[in-house]
Coordinates of C-alpha atoms (C1' of nucleotides) in Angstrom, one line a residue:
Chain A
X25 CA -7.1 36.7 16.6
X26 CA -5.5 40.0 15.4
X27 CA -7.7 42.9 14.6
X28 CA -6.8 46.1 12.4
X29 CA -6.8 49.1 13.9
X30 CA -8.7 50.9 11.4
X31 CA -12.0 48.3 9.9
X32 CA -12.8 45.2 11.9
X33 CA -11.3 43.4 9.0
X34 CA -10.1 39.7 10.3
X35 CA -7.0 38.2 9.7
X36 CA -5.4 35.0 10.2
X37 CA -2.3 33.3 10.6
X38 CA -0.7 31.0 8.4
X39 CA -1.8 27.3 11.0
X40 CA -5.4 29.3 10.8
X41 CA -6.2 29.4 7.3
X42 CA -4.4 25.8 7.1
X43 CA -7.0 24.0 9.6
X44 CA -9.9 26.0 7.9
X45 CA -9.1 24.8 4.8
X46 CA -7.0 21.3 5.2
X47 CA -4.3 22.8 3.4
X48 CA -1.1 22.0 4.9
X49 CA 1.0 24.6 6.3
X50 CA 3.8 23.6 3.5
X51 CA 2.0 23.5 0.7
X52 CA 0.6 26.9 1.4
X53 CA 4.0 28.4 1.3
X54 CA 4.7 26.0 -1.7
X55 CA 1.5 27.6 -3.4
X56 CA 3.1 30.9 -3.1
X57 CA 6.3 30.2 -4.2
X58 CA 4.9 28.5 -7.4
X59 CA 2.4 31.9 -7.6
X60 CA -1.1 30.5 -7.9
X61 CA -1.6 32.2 -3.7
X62 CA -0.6 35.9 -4.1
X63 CA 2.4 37.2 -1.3
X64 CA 0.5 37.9 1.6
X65 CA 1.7 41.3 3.8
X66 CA 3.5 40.5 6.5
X67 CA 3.9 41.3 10.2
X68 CA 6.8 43.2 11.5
X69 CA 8.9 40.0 12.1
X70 CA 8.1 38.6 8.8
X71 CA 4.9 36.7 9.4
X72 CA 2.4 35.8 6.7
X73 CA -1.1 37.8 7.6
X74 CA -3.8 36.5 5.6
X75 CA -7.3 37.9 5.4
X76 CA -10.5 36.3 4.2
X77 CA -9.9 36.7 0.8
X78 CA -7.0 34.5 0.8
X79 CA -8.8 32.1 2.8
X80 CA -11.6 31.6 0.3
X81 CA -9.0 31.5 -2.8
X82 CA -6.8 28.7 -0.9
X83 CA -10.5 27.1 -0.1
X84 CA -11.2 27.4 -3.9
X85 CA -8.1 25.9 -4.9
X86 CA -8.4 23.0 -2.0
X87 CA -11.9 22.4 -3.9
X88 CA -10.5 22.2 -7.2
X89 CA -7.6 19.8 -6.0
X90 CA -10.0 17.8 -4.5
X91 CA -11.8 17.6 -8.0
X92 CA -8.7 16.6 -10.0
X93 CA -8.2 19.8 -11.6
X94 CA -4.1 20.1 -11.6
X95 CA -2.4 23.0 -10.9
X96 CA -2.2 24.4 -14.1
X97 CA -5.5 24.0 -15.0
X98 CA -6.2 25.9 -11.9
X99 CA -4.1 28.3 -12.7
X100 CA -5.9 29.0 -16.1
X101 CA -9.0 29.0 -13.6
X102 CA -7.9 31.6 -11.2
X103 CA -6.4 33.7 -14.2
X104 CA -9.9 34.1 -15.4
X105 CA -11.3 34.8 -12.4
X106 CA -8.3 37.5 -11.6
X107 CA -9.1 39.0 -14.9
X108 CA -13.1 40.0 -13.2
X109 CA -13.6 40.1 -17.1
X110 CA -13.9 36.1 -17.1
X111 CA -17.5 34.8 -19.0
X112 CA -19.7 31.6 -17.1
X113 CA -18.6 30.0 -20.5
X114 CA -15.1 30.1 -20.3
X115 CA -15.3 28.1 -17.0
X116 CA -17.6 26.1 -17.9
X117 CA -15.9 25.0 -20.7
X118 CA -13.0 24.0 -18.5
X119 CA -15.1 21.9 -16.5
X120 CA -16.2 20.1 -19.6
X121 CA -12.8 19.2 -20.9
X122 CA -11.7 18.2 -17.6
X123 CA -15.3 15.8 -17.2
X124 CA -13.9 14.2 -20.6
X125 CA -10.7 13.8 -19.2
X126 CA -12.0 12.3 -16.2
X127 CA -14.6 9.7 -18.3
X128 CA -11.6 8.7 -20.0
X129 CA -9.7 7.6 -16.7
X130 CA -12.7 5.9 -15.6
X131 CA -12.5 3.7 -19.1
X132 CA -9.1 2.9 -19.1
X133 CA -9.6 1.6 -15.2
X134 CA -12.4 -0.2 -16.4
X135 CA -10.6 -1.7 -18.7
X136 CA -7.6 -2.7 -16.5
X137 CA -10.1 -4.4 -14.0
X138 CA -11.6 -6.5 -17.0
X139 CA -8.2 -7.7 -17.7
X140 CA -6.7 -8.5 -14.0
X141 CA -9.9 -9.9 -13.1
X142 CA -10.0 -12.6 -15.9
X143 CA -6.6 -13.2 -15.1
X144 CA -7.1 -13.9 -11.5
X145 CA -10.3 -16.1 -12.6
X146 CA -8.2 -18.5 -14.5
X147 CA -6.2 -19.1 -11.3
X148 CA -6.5 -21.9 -9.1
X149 CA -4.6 -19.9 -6.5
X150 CA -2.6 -23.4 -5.7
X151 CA 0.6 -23.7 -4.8
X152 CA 1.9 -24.5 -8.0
X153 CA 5.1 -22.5 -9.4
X154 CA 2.9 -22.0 -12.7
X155 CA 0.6 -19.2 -12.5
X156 CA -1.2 -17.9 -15.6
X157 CA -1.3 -14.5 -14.3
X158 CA 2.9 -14.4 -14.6
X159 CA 2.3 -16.1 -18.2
X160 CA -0.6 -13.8 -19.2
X161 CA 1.9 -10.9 -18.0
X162 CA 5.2 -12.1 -19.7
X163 CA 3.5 -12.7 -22.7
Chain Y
X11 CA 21.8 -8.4 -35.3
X12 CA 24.2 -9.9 -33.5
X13 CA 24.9 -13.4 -33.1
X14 CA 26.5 -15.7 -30.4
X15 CA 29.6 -17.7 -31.9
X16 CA 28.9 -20.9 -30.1
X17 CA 25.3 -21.0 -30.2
X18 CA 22.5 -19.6 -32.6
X19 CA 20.9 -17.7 -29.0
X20 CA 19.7 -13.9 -30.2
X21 CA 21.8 -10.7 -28.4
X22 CA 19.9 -7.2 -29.1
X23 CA 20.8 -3.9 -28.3
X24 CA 19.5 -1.5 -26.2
X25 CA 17.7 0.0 -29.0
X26 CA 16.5 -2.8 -30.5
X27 CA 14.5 -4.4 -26.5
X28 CA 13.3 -0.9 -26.8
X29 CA 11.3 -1.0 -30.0
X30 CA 10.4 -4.0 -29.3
X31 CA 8.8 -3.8 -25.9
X32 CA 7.5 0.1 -26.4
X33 CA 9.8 0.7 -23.7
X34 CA 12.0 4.0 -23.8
X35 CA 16.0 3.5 -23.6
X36 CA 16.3 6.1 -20.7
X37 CA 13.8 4.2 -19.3
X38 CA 15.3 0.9 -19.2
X39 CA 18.5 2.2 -18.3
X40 CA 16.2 3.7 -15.3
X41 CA 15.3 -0.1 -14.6
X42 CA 18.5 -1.3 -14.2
X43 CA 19.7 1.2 -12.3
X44 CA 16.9 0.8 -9.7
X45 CA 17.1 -3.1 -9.6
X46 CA 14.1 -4.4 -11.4
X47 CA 15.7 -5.0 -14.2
X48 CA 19.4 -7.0 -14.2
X49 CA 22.9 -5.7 -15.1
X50 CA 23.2 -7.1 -18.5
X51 CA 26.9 -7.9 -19.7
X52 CA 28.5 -5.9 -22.0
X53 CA 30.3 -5.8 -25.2
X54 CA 34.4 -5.2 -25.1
X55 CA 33.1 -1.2 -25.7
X56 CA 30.8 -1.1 -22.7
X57 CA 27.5 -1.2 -25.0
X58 CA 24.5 -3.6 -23.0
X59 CA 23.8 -6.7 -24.8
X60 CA 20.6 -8.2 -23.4
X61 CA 19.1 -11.8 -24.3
X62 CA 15.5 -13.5 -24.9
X63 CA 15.4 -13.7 -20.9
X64 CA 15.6 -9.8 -20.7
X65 CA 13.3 -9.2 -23.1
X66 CA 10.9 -11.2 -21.7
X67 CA 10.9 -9.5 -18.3
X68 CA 11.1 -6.4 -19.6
X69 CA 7.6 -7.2 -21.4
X70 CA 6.3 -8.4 -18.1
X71 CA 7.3 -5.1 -16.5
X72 CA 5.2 -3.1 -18.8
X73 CA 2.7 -4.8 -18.8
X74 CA 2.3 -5.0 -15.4
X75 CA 2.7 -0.9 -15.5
X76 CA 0.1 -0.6 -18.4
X77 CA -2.1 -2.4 -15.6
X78 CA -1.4 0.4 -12.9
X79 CA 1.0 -1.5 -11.2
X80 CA 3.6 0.4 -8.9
X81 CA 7.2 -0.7 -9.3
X82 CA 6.8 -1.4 -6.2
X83 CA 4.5 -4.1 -6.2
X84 CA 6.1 -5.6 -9.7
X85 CA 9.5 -5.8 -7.8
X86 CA 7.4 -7.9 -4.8
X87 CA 5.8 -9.8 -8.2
X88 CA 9.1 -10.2 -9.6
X89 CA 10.8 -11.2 -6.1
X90 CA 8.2 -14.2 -5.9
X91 CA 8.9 -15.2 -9.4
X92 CA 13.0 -15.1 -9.4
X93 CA 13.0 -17.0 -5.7
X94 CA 11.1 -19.9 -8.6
X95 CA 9.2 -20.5 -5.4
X96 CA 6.4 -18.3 -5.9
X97 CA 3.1 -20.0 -5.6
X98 CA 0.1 -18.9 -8.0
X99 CA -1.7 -17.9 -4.8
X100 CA 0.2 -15.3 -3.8
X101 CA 0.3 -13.5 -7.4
X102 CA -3.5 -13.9 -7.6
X103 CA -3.8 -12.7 -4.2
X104 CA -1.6 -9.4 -5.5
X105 CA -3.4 -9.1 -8.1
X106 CA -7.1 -9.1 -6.1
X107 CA -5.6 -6.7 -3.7
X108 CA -4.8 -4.6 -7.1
X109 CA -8.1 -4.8 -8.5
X110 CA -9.7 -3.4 -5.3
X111 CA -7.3 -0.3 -5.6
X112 CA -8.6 0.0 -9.2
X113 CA -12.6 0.2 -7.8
X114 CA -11.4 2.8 -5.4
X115 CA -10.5 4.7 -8.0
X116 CA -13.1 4.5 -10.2
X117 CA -15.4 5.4 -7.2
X118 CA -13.6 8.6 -6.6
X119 CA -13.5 9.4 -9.9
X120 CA -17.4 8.9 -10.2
X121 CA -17.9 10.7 -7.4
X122 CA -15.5 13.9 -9.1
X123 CA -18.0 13.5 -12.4
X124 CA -21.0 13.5 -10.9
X125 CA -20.1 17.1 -8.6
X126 CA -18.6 18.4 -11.7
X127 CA -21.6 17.7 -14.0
X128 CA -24.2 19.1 -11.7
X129 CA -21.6 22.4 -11.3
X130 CA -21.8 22.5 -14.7
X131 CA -25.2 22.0 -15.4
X132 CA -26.2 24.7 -13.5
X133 CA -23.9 26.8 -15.8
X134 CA -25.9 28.5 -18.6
X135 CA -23.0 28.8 -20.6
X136 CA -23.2 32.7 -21.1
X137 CA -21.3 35.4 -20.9
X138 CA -22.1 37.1 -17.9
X139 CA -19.4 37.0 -14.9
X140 CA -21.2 35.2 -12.8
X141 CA -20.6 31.7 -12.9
X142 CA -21.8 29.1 -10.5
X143 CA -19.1 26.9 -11.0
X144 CA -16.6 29.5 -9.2
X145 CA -18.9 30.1 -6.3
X146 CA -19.3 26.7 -6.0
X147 CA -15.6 25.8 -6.0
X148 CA -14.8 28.8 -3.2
X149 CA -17.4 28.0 -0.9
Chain V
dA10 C1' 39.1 6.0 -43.5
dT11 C1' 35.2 8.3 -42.2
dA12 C1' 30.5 9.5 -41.4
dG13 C1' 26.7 9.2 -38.6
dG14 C1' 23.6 6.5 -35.9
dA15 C1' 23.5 4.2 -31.6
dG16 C1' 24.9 3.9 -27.1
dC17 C1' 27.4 5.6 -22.8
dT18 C1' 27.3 8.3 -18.0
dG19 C1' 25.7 11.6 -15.1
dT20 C1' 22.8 15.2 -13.9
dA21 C1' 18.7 18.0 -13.7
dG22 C1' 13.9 18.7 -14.6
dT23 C1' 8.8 17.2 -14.2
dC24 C1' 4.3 17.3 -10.7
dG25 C1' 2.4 18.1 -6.3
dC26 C1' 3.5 17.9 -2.6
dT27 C1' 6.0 16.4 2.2
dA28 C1' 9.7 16.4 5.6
dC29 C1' 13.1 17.9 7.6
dA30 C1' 17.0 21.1 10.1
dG31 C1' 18.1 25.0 12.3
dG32 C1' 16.8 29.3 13.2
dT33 C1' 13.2 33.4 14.7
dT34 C1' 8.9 35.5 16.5
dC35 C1' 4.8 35.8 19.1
dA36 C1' 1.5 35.4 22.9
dA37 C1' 0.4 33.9 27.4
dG38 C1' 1.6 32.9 32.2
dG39 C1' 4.2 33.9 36.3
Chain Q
dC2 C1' 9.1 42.4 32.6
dC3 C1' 10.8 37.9 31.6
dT4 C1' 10.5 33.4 30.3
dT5 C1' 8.7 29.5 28.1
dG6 C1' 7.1 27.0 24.3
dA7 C1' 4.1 26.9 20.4
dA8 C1' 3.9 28.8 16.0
dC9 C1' 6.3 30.4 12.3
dC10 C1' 10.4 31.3 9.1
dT11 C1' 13.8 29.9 5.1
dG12 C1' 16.1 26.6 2.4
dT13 C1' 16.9 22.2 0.9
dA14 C1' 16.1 17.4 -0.2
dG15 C1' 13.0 13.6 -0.9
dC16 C1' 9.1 10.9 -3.1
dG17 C1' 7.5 8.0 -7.8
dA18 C1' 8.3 7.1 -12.4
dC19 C1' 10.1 8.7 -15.5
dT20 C1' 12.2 12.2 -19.3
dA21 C1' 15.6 15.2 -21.3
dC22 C1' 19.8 16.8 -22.1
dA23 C1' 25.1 17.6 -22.6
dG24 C1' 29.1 15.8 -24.0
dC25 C1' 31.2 12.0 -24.8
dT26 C1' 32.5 7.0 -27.0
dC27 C1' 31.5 3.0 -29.9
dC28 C1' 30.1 0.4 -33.8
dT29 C1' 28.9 -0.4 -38.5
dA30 C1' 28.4 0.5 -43.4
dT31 C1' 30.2 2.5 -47.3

DNA sequence: ATAGGAGCTGTAGTCGCTACAGGTTCAAGG
DNA sequence: CCTTGAACCTGTAGCGACTACAGCTCCTAT
């Protein structure tokens, strides 16, 4: 673990903050190079040092990921937050618009179930080179 | 529309399979060139001319997208139908494995609303910087 | 004969990563 | 102090399933 010599401020390497957070090592520097993690300094031989505010931005974005926000919508995310000036409102609306998003996923799964599964009931599952799903399909 | 000189069997155009089955003309150029769908013959110019059997397939093939699935597994649906062998058990069998993929992800996606919605519930929506949501997406 | 819509090929971009190849740096052990 | 080897570096290419474009050629209707 490195130490700075002035403040017993912690920082981490790049395989550190990637096992804390389950971010891969590659898609870290991919976050950077696509700007949503900012340039971290590096060390003399041109090694990312990261500290823990990086740490709990990746973790935020890892979170957010997770949730099925995409990038971009993170990106508006983060950009509030960078601003400091961002309202409880803003994000919140965010989070609704993505909930709608999400509820209209689930339906259209939904309704692809519905369909394959009253397909597959009118199957006799035989051996039979006519199969209803490949009619039902074609059709 | 064109017409066969010996017999009365319909020839479209690229353009025309295209409105026909929704699908784009990049897209089914995309097809061919990947294998799923076959190298159609071509007029003296080089133009595609595609028959009743194309069409047909080409309807199956978007269907079976519409339904979530991967090219992948229409090309192992398509194998089993173009050996002629295919037995209706092994489609519906596909297909069950399909719809289990589908609850999977509707689960997850239940699981995203439901973290969401209590994020956001906690959210009073105003316009102070302080919002739950964020703290609960860095943590 | 000509205008213009339809079609052609080939390449590059999208999203969100992942997987290399081929090199450099760092920390620990002898 | 030197060597080993793990960790890190850059840059590029690949995935799936398209989509978009540039810069042509072809076909049909007037």
């Amino acid at each position: 673990m490195r130490q700075d010599n002035e403040m017993t401020t912690a920082s981490y390497g790049i395989g550190t903050i990637s096992k804390h957070t389950g971010v891969n090592i590659e898609t870290i520097r991919y976050y950077e190079r696509i700007g949503i993690m900012p340039k971290p300094p590096r060390t003399a031989g041109g090694q990312r040092i990261y500290e823990t505010a990086h740490l709990k931005r990746l973790a935020f974005i890892r979170r957010s990921r997770e949730l099925g926000f995409s990038l971009d919508e993170i990106r508006a995310l983060l950009r509030l937050v960078d601003g400091g000036d961002y309202s409880c409102g803003e994000v919140q609306e965010m989070t609704l618009a993505h909930i709608a998003d999400i509820r209209r996923k689930i339906a259209d799964l939904r309704r692809m179930e519905r369909v394959l599964k009253d397909m597959a009931a009118k199957c006799d599952g035989g051996d039979v080179p006519e199969c209803p799903i490949v009619d039902a399909l074609s059709a």
